[in-house]
XYZ file of C-alpha atoms in Angstrom:
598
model
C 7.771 -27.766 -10.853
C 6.943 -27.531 -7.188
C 9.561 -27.002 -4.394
C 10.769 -29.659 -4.223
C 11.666 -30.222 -8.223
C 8.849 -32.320 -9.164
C 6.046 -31.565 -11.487
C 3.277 -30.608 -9.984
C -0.313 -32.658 -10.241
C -2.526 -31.657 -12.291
C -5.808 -30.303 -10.183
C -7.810 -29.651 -13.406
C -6.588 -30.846 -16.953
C -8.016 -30.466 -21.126
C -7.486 -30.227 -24.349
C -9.136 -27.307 -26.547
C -8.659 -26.174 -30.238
C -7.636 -23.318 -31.860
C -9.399 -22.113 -34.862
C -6.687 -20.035 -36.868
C -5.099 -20.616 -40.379
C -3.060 -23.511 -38.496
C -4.880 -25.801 -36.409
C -3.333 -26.308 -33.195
C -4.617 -28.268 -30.065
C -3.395 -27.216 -26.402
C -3.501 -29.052 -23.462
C -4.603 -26.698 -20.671
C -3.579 -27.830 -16.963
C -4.459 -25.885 -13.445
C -1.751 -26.727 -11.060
C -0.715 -25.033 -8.074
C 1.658 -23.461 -9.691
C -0.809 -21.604 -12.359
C -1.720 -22.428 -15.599
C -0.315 -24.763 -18.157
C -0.823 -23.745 -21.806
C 1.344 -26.629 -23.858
C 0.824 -26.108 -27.409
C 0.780 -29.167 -29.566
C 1.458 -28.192 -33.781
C 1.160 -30.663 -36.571
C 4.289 -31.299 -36.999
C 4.776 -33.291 -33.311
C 6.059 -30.281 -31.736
C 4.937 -29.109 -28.047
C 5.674 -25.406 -26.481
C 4.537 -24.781 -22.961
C 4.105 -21.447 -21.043
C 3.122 -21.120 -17.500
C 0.961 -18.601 -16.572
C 2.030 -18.242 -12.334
C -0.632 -18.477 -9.953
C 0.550 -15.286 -8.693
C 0.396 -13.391 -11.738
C -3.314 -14.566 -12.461
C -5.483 -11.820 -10.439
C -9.018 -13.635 -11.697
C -11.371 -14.563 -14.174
C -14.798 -14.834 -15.753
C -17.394 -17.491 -17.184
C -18.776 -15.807 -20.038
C -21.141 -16.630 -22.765
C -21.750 -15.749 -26.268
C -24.306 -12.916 -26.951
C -25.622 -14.337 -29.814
C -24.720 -11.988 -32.907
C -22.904 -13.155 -35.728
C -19.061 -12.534 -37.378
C -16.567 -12.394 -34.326
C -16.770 -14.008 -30.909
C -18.948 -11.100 -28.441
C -19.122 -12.493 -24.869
C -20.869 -11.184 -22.189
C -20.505 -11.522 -18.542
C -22.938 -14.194 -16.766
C -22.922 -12.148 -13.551
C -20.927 -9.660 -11.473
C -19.586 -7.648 -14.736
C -19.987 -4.555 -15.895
C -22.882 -5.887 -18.111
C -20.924 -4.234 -20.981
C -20.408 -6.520 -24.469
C -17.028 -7.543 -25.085
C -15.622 -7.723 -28.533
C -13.009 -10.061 -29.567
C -11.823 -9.373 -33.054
C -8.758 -11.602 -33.277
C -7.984 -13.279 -36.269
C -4.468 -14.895 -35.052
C -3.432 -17.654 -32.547
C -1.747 -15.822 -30.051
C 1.327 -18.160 -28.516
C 0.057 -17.117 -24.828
C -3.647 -16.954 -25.600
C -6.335 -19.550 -26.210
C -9.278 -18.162 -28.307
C -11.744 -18.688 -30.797
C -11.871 -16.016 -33.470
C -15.646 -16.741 -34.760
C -18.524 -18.692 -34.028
C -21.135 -20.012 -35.216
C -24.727 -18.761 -34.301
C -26.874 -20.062 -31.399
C -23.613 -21.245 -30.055
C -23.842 -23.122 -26.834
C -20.530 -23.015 -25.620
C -19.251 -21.585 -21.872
C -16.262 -19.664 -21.812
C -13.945 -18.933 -18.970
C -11.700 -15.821 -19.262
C -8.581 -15.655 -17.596
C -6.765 -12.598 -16.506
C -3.220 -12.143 -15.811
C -0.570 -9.414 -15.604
C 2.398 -11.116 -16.537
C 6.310 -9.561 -16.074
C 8.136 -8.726 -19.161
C 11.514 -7.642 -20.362
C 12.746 -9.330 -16.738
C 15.965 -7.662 -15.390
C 15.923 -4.554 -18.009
C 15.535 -1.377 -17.410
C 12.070 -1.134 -19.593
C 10.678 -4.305 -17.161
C 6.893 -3.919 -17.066
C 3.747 -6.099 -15.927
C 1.272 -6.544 -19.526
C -2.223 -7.976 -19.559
C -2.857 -11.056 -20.953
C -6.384 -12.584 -21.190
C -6.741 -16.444 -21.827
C -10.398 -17.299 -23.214
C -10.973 -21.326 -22.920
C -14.117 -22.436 -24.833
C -16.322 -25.287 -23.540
C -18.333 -27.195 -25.832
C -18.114 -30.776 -25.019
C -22.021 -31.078 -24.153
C -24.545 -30.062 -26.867
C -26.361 -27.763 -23.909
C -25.019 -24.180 -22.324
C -25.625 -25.428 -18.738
C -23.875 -28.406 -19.020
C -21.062 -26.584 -20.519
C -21.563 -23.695 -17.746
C -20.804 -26.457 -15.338
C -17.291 -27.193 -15.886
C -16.402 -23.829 -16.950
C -17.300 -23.117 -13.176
C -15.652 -25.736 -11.996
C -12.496 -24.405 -13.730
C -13.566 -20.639 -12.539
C -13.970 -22.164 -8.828
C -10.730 -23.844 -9.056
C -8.923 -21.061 -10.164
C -10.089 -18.532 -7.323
C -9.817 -21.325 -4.798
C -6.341 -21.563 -5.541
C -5.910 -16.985 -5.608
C -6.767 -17.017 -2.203
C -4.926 -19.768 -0.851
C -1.466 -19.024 -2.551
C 2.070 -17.453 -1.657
C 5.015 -16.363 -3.156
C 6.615 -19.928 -3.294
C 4.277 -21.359 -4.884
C 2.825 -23.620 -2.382
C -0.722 -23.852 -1.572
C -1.599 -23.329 2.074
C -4.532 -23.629 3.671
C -7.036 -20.119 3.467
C -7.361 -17.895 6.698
C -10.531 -16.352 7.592
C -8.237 -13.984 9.648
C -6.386 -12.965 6.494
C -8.942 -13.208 3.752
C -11.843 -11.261 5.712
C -14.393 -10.560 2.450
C -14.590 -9.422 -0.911
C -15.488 -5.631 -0.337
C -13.417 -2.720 -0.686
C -13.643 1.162 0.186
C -12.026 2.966 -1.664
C -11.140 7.042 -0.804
C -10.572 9.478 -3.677
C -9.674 13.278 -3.268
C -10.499 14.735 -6.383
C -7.958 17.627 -6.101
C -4.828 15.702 -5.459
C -2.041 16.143 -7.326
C -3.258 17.595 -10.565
C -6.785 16.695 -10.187
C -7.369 13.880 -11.479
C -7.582 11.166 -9.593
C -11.753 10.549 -10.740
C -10.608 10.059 -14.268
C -7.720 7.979 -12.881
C -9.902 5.514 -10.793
C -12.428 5.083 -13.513
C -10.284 4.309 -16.443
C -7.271 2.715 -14.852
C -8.461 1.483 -11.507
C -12.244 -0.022 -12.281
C -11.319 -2.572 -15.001
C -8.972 -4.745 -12.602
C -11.250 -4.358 -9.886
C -13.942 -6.103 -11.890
C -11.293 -8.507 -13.777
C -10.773 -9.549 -10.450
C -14.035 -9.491 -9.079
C -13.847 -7.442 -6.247
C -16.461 -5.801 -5.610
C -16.501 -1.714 -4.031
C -18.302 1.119 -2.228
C -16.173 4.618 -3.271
C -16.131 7.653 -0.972
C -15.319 10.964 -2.716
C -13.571 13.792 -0.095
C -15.064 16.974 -0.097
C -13.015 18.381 2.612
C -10.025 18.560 4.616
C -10.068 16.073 7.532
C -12.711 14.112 5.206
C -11.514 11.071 5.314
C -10.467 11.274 9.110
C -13.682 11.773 10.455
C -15.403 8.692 7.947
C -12.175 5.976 9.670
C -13.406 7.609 13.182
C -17.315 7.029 12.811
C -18.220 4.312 10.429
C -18.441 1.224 10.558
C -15.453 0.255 8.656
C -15.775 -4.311 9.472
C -17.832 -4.201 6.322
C -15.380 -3.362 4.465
C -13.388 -6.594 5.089
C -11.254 -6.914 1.585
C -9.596 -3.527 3.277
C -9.086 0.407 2.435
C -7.645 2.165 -0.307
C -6.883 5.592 -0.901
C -6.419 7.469 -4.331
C -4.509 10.704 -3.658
C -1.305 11.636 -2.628
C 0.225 10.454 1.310
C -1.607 12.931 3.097
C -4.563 11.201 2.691
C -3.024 7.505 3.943
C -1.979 10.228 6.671
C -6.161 11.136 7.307
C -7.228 8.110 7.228
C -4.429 5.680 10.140
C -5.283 8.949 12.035
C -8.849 8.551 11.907
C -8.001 4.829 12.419
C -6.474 5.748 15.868
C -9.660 7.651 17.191
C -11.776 4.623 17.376
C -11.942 2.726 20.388
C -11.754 0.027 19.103
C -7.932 1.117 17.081
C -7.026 -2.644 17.983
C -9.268 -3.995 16.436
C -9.594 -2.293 13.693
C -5.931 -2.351 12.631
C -6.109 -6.075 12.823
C -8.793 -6.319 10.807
C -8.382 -4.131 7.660
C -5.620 -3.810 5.168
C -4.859 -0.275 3.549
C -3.444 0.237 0.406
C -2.724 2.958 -1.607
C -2.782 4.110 -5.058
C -0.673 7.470 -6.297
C -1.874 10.379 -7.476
C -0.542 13.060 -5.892
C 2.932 14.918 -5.748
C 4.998 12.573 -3.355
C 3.483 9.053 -3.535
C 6.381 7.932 -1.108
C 4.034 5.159 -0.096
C 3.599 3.467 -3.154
C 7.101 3.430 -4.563
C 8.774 2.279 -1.577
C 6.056 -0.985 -1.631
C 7.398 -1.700 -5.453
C 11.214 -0.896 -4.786
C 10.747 -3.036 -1.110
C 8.943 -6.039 -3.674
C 11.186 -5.540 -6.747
C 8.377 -4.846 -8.831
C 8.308 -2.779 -11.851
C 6.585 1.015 -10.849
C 8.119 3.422 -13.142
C 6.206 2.461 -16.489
C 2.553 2.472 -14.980
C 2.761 3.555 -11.110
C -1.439 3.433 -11.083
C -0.860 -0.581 -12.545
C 1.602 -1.409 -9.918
C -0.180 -0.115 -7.324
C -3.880 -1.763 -8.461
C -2.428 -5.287 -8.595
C -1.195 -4.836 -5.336
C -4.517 -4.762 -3.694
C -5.980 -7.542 -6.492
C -3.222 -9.719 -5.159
C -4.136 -10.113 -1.945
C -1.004 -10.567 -0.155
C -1.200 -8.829 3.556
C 1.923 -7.537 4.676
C 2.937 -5.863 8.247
C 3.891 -2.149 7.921
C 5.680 -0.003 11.311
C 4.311 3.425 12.276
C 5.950 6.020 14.023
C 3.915 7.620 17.157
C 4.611 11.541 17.443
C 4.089 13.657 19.925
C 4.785 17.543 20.333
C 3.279 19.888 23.162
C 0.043 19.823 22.160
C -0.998 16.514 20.210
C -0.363 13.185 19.362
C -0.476 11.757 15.671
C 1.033 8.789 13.977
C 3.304 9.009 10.751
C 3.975 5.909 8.668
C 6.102 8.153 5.915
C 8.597 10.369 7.281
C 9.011 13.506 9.858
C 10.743 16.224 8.247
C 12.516 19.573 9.486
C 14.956 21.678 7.994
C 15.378 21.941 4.191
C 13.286 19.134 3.020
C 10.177 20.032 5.262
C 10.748 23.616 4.020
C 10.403 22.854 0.269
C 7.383 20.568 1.392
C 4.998 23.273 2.674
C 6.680 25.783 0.732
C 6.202 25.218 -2.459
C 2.368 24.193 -1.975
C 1.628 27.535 -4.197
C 2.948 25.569 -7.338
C 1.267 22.074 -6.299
C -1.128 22.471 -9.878
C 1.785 21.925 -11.401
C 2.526 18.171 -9.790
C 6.038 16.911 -8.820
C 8.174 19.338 -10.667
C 6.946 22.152 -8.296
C 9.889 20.283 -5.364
C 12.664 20.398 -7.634
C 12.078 24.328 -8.614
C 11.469 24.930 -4.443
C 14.942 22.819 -4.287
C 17.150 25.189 -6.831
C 15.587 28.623 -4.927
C 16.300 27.345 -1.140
C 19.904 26.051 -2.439
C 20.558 29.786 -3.119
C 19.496 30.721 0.080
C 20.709 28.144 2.163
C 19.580 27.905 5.673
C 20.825 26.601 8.845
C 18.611 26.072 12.309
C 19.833 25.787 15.965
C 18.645 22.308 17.833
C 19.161 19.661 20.050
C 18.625 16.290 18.822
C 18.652 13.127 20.861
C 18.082 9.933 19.706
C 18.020 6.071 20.588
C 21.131 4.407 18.399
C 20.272 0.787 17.537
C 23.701 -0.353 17.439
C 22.591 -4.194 15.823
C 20.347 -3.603 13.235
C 20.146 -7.594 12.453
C 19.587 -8.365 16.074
C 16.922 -5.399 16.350
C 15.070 -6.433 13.405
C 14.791 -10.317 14.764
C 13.125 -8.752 18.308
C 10.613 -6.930 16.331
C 9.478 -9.430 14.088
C 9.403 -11.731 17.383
C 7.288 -8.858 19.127
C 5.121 -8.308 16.414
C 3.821 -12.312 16.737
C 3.161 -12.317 20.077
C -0.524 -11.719 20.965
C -0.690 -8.718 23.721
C 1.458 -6.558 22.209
C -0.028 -3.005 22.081
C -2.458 -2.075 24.942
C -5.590 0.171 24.282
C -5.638 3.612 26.329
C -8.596 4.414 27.824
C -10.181 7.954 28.287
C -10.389 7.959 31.694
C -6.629 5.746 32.839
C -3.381 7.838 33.152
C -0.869 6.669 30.699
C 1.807 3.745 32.371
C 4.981 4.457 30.202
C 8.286 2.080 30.773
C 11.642 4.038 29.710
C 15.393 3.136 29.885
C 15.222 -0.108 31.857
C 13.986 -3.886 31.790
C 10.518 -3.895 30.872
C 9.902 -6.830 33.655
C 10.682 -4.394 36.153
C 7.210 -3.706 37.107
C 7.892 -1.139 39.910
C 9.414 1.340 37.947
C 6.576 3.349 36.117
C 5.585 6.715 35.725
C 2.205 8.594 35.247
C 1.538 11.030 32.626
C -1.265 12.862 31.869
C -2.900 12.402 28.970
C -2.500 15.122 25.901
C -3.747 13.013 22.796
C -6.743 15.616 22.705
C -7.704 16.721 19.214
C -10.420 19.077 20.169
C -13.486 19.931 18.505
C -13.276 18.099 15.081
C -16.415 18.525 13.808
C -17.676 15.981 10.983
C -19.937 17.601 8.078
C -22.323 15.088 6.537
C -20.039 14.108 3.375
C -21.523 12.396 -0.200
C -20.982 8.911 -1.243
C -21.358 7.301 -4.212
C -21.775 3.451 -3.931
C -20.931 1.819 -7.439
C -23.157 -1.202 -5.954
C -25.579 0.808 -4.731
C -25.288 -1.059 -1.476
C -28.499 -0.051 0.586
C -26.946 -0.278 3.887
C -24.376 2.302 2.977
C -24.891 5.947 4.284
C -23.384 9.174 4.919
C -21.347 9.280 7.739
C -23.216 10.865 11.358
C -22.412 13.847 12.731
C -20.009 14.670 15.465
C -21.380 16.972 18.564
C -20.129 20.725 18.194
C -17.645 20.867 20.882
C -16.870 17.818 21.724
C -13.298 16.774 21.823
C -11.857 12.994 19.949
C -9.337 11.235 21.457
C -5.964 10.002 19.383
C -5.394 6.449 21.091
C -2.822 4.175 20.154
C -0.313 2.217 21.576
C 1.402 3.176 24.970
C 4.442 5.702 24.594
C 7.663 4.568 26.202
C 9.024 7.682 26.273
C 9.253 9.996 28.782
C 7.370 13.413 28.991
C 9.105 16.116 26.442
C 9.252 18.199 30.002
C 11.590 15.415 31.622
C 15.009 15.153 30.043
C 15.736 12.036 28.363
C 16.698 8.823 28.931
C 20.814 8.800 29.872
C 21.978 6.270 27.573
C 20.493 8.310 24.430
C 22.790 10.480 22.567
C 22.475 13.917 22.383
C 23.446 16.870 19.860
C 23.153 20.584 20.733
C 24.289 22.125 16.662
C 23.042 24.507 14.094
C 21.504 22.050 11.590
C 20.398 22.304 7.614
C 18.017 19.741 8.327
C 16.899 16.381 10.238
C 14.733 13.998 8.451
C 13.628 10.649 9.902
C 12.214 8.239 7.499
C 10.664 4.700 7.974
C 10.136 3.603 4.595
C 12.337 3.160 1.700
C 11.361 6.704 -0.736
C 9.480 10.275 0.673
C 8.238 10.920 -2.970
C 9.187 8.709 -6.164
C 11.950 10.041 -7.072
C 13.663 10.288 -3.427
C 15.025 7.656 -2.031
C 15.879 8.934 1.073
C 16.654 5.335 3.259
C 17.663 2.758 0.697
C 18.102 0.204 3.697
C 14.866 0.886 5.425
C 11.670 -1.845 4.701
C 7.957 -2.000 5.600
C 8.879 -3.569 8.965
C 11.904 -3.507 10.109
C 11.346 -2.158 12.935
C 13.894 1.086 12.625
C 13.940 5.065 12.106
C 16.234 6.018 9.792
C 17.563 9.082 10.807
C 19.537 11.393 8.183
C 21.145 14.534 9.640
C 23.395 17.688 7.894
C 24.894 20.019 10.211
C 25.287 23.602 9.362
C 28.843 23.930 7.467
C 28.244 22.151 4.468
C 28.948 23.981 1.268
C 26.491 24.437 -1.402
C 28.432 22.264 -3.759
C 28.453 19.563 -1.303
C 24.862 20.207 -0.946
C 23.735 20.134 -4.102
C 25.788 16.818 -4.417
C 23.295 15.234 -2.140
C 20.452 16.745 -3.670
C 21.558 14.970 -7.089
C 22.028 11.914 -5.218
C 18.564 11.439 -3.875
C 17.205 10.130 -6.725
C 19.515 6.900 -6.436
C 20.513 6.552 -3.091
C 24.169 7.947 -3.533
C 23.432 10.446 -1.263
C 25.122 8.546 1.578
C 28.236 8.911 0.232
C 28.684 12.440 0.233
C 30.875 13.965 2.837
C 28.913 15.509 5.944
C 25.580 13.120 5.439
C 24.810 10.537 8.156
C 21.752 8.353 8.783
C 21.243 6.953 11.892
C 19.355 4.035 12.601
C 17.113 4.761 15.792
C 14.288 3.439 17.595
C 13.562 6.944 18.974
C 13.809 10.232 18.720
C 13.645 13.771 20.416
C 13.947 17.100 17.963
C 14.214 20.447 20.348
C 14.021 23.673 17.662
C 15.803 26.502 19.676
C 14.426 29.193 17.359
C 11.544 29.765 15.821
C 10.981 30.040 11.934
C 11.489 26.334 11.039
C 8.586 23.812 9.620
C 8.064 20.456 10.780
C 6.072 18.538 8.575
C 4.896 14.870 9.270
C 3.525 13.350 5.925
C 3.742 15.985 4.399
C 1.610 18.005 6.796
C 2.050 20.360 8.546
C 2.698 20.819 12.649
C 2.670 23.621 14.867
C 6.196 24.362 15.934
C 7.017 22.854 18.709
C 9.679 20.183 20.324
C 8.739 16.774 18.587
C 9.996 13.196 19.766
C 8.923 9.984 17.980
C 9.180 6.261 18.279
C 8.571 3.516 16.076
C 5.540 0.936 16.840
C 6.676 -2.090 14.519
C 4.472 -4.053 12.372
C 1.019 -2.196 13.877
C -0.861 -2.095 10.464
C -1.250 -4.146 7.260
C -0.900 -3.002 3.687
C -1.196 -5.016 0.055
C 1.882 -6.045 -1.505
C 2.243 -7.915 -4.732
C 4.782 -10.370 -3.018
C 4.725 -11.810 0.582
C 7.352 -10.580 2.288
C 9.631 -12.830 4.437
């Protein structure tokens, strides 16, 4: 059924036979709402079962190798060149295939792949494969049969790139469907160590199910990944980036990202996506919880069909600036409690995610409390404030590049038409002396034109670029119509997506781009009881609702420490202590979801 109630056309349509101890016929139809399996018995009877176009993340021609007994198909091209065995002997309801053939068989056969949601609406909801195998054989010749199993194949991955979540069929964009090849970023020692084994076994396998083809860059150092977004060239990698490892590497690499030049550019262009596998993986579960897709049962499956999916969605970051650099956050910026059990507990990191919770139950015995001042930018309208970003966000001109040799033209506190009122500030978005080691790649493809990344000159000093701040200088007070705190606080933590690790939900109202910092302050006072209340309460959002918690919504922020001995951690990594403000850049880079987002 399309939109509009009807059923939709047919685009391709036939009828193939199972070979099982009952013989059944099905009559196979490629709308553009998916696939149409309708299973006609002996008895009169017909079942159908839609496959969704949305579901479906590719398929294969295939033909058979040749051997006798059970149906072994190999890949024509773009496999893994590996022999697949299929050694059923029963009609599966959701599966067309034929359990043996006969030798010197000349049939084509088109395997499709689909992760399909089951158990909707439980609490056990999962995605499971399933693979439909339709034989060919109407022509007594393999090419002939080849040719409409490609038509099919053709058909199929015309429609993957042109759909959407309502099942209509629009029209493909070169802006929005840029290639077919991937880079993907590993750091072997996050979380446990073993993200390797992880993106072989788990991640490979859909990547070739759905065709897309790969170049993978393994980190061998801190600041890694940084330095390869700063210097390659990263527009042949059009299908987008994708990181395996935990959110400090997504930090690395938009960092890197905003060295370029060309950060405009470049942020249009690719999509980044991430795939969890170290001790937070805030990134990843707030995509699934923001989607409503099922992440719990197989985080790493969630995750892959994300990118396989195609679907480009906006995502805000949050520009930060402290005395002495500039970098941009799209997790969280933590002080207080949280950041302390963030860098604190790094000793225990081999042991994963529990190593937070056993930080949590020591620093709730010795509960501490900081002196700061904290201004902020209320958004008093969160609908209206969310409608003017998504209107900003499609207007062409938004951000402006900053050049290394212009002062910085801020706007604060006023009309932004008022084009007399600007101030200069000198530029301190100096990262100096990153220096780039030659780094190892291994290209699955072997792609010739790939190579290690070139070195940077000792010495010389990389520039974070970015949008234009509209804040004023931390040396200049701030604007008069921002609120301001002067307290002892057990900690400030602003968050602009929905989770900080998997199991923390810290702003159950926040999404990928709306536009808003969601500020969540405790003043010093509240009792450890109370406390650990809100620490039970993180894992499901109840948090809110315990007495002496408030989140703020903001659009910007200013954090003043007024002692030392406090950690402020953006992403997870650390900063050097210092006063920090922030403010939110909405919709500035892309990342896959499984679902367009409205």
């Amino acid at each position: 059924m399309d939109g509009n109630g009807l059923i939709a056309s047919p685009i391709l349509e036939e009828t193939f036979y199972a070979l099982s101890r009952k013989q059944y016929s099905y009559k196979v139809s490629l709308t553009n709402e998916g696939l149409h399996l309708t299973k006609n018995s002996d008895d009169g009877t017909e079942k159908t079962n839609l496959i969704h176009i949305r579901d479906i993340i590719g398929c294969k021609c295939m033909r058979n190798s040749g051997k006798s007994g059970h149906c072994a198909c190999r890949p024509v091209k773009g496999g893994t060149g590996k022999t697949t065995r299929d050694t059923t002997t029963e009609m599966d309801e959701c599966q067309v295939r034929v359990p043996y053939v006969e030798a010197g068989d000349c049939s084509a056969y088109l395997c499709v792949y689909a992760f399909v949601l089951k158990n909707v609406g439980a609490k056990n909801e999962k995605r499971d494969k399933m693979t439909v195998t339709l034989r060919f054989r109407n022509f007594n010749s393999y090419d002939e049969n080849s040719r409409v199993a490609t038509k099919w194949k053709l058909a199929i991955k015309s429609l993957l790139r042109t759909r959407c979540e309502d099942g209509t069929i629009v029209a493909p964009s070169d802006d929005h469907y840029l290639g077919n090849h991937l880079l993907v970023i590993v750091n072997p020692k996050s979380g446990v160590g073993k993200s390797r084994e992880i993106f072989q076994r788990k991640i490979v396998p859909i990547l070739n199910m759905a065709d897309v083809d790969y170049d993978l860059h393994i980190t061998c150092m801190q600041n890694d990944a940084r330095n390869l977004m700063r210097t390659s060239n990263i527009y042949k990698w059009g299908r987008g980036v994708v990181v395996l490892g935990g959110d400090g590497l997504m930090f690395e690499v938009i960092n890197g990202l905003m060295e370029r030049s060309d950060w405009q550019r470049a942020f249009e262009y690719l999509t980044l996506a991430v795939i969890p596998g170290g001790s937070g993986n805030g990134m990843a579960k707030s995509i699934s919880f923001e989607t409503k897709e099922p992440y719990n049962p197989d985080p790493i499956l969630a995750s892959a069909l994300n990118i396989v999916g195609g679907n480009r969605c906006p995502m805000d970051l949050v520009r930060v600036e402290t005395l002495t650099q500039v970098v941009y956050s799209f997790l969280s910026i933590g002080w207080g409690f949280i950041a302390d059990i963030d860098i604190e507990s790094e000793r225990l990191r081999m042991i994963g995610s529990p190593r937070f919770t056993i930080w949590s139950i020591a620093r709730l015995i010795g509960l501490r409390s900081y002196p700061a001042r904290l201004s902020y930018s209320k958004i008093d309208n969160l609908e209206t404030e969310t409608r003017m970003n998504n209107y900003t966000r499609g207007t062409s001109g938004d951000f402006q590049e900053v050049t290394d040799d212009e002062p910085v033209s801020i706007e604060f506190g006023m009309d932004p038409l008022q084009e007399d009122f600007e101030i200069q500030r000198e530029r301190i978005e100096s990262f100096s002396s990153i220096i780039s080691k030659r780094t190892a790649f291994m290209s699955v493809n072997e792609a010739p034109s790939f190579s290690s990344i070139p070195d940077v000159i000792e010495g010389s000093e990389v520039w974070v670029r970015g949008p234009m701040s509209k804040l004023p200088p931390l040396s200049d007070p701030v604007p008069s119509d921002w609120v301001v705190v002067e307290d002892e606080f057990v900690m400030i933590h602003a968050s602009y997506l929905s989770h900080i690790s998997e199991d923390v939900i810290l702003a159950p109202k926040s999404k990928l781009n709306d536009g808003v910092i969601w500020l969540l302050v405790i003043k010093n006072g509240i009792s450890r009881t109370t406390f650990l209340q809100f620490l039970l309460g993180l894992s499901s959002g109840n948090h809110l609702a315990v007495p002496n918690v408030e989140m703020i919504p903001v659009r910007a922020f200013r954090l003043e420490p007024l002692s030392q001995g406090s950690h402020l951690v953006v992403d997870g990594e650390l900063l050097k202590h210092s006063p920090v403000q922030a403010e939110i850049m909405p919709g500035i880079t892309n990342v896959y979801a499984r679902q367009k987002f409205s």
